[in-house]
PDB file of C-alpha atoms in Angstrom:
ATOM      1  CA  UNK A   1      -7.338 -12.359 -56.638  1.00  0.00           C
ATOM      2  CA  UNK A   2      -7.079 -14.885 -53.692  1.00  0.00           C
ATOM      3  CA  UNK A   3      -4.102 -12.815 -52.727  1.00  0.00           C
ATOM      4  CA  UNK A   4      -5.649  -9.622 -52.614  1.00  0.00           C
ATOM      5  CA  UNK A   5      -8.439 -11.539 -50.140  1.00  0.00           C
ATOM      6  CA  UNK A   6      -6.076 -12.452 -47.750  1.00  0.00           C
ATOM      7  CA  UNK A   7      -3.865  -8.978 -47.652  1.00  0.00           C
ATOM      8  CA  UNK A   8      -7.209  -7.060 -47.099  1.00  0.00           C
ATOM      9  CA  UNK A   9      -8.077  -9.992 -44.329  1.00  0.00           C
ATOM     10  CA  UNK A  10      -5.129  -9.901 -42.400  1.00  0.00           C
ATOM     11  CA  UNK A  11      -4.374  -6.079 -43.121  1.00  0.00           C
ATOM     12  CA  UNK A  12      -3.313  -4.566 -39.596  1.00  0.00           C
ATOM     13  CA  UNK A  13      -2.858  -7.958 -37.656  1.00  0.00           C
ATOM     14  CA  UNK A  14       0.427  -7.349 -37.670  1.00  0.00           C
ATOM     15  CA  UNK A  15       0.186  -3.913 -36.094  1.00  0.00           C
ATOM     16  CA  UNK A  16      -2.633  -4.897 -33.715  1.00  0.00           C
ATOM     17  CA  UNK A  17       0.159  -7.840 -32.892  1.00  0.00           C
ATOM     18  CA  UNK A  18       3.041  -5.836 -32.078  1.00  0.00           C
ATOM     19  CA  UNK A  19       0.838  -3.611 -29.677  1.00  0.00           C
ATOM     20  CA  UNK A  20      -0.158  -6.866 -27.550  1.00  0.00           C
ATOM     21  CA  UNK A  21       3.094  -7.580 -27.481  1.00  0.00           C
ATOM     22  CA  UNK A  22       4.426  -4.124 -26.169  1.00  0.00           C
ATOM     23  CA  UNK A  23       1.729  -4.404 -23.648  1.00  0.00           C
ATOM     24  CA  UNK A  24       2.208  -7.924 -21.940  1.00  0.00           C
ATOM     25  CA  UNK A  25       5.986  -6.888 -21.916  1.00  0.00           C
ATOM     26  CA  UNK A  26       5.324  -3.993 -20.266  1.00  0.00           C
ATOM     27  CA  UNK A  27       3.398  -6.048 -17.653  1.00  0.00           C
ATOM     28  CA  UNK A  28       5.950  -8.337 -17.503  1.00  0.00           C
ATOM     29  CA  UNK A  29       8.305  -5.624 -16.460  1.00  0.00           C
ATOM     30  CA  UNK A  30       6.162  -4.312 -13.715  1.00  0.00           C
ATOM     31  CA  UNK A  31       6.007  -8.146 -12.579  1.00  0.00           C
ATOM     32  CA  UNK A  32       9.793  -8.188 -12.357  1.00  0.00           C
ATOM     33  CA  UNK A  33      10.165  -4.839 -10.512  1.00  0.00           C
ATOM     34  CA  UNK A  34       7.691  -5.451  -8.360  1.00  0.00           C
ATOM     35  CA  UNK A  35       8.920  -9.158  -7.129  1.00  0.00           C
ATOM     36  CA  UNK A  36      10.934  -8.345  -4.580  1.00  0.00           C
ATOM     37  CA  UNK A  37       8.391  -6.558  -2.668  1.00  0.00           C
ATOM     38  CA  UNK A  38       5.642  -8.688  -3.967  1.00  0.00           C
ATOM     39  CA  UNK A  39       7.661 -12.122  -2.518  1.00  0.00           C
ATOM     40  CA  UNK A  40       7.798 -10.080   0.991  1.00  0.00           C
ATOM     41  CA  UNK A  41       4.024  -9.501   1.315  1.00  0.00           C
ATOM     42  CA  UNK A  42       1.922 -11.937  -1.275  1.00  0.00           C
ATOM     43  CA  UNK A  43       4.582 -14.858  -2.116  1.00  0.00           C
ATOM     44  CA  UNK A  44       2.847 -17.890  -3.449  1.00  0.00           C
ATOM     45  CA  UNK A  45      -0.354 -16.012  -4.695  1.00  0.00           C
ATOM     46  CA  UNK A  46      -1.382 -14.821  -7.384  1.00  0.00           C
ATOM     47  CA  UNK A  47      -1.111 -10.953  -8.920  1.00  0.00           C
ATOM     48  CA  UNK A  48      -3.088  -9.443 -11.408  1.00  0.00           C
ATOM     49  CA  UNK A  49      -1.614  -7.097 -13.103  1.00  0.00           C
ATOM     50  CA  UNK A  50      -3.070  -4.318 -15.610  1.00  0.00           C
ATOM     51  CA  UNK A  51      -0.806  -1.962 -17.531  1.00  0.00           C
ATOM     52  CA  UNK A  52       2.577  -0.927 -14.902  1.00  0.00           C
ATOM     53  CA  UNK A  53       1.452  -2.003 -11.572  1.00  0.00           C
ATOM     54  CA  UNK A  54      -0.270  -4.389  -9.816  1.00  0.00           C
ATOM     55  CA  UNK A  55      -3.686  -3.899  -9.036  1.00  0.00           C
ATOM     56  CA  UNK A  56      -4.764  -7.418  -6.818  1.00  0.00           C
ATOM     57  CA  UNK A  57      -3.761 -10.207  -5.039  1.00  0.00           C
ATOM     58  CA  UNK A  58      -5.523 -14.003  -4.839  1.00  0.00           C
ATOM     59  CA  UNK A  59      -4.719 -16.940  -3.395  1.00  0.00           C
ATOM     60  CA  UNK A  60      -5.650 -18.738  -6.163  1.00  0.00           C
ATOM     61  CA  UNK A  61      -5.636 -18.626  -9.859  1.00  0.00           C
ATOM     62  CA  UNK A  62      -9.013 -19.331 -10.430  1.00  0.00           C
ATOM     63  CA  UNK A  63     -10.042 -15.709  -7.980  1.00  0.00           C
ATOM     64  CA  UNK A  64      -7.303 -13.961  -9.233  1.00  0.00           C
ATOM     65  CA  UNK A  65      -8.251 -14.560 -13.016  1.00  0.00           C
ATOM     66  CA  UNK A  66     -12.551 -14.124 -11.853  1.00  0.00           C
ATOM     67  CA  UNK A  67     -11.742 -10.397  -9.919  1.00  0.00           C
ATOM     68  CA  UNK A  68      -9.839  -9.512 -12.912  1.00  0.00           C
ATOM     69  CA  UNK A  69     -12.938 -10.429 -15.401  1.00  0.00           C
ATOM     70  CA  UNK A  70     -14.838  -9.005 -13.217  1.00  0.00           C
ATOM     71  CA  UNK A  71     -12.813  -5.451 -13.213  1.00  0.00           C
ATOM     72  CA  UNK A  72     -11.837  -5.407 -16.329  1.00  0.00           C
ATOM     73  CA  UNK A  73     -14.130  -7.350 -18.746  1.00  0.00           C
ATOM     74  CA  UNK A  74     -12.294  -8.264 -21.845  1.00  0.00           C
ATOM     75  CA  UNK A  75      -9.519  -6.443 -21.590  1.00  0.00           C
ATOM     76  CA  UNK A  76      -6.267  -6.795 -21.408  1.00  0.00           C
ATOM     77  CA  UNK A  77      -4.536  -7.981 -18.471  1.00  0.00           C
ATOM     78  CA  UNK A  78      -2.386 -10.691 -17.040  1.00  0.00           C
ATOM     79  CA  UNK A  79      -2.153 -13.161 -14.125  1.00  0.00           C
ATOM     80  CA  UNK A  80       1.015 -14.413 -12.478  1.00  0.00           C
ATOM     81  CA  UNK A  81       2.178 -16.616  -9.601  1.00  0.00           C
ATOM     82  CA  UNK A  82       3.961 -14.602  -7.085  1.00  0.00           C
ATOM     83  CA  UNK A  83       6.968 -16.738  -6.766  1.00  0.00           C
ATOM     84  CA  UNK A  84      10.926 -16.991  -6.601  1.00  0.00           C
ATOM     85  CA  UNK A  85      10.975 -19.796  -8.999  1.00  0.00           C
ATOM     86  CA  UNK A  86       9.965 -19.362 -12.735  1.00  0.00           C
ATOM     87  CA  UNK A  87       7.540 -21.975 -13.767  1.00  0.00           C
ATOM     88  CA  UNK A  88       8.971 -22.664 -17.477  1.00  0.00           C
ATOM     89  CA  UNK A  89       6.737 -25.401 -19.977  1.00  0.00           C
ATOM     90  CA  UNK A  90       8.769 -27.301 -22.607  1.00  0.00           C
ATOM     91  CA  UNK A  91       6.509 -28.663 -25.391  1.00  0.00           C
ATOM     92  CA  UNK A  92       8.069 -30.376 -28.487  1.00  0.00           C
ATOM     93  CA  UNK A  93       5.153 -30.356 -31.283  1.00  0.00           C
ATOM     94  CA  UNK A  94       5.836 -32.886 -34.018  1.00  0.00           C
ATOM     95  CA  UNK A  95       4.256 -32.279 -37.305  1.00  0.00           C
ATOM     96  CA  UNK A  96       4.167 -34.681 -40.386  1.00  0.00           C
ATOM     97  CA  UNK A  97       3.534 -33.568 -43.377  1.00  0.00           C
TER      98      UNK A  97
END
C-alpha cells in the first residue's frame, strides 16, 4: 500500500523533470551563442534570459533577477553573468550514516 502512495505522489515528476531540464539547456545554449556578442556590448553584467534569446541586461544580479520577476512572475527563466570566465562551485557533501 505505502508503495502505491508514493507512485501516485511522485507520478509525472519525472516527466515534469526532464522538461525543466530541456528548457534551462536550451537557455544555456542561447547563453553560449550569444557570448560573443554579449562580451562586446554587456560584459560583466548580468543577462536574463527567457526561452532562446536574451531579453535584458543589469548591472547587477539583484536588478537583473527583480526585472525578470517582475516580467515574468514565476516562470521560468534564468540569470547569468556576462563573462569570459566560467564561475564553477566545488562542494564536497559528507554524509554519515
Amino acid at each position: 500500500m505505502r508503495r502505491d502512495v508514493f507512485a501516485e505522489l511522485t507520478e509525472g515528476f519525472d516527466a515534469l523533470a526532464g522538461e525543466r531540464m530541456v528548457e534551462l539547456q536550451t537557455e544555456l545554449q542561447a547563453y553560449r551563442d550569444g557570448l560573443a556578442h554579449m562580451l562586446s556590448q554587456h560584459d560583466g553584467e548580468y543577462v536574463v534570459i527567457k526561452g532562446s534569446r536574451p531579453a535584458h541586461f543589469s548591472a547587477t544580479y539583484e536588478a537583473a533577477l527583480d526585472w525578470a520577476y517582475d516580467q515574468f512572475g514565476l516562470q521560468r527563466f534564468l540569470v547569468k553573468k556576462v563573462s569570459e570566465n566560467e564561475a564553477v562551485a566545488h562542494t564536497d557533501v559528507l554524509m554519515n550514516r
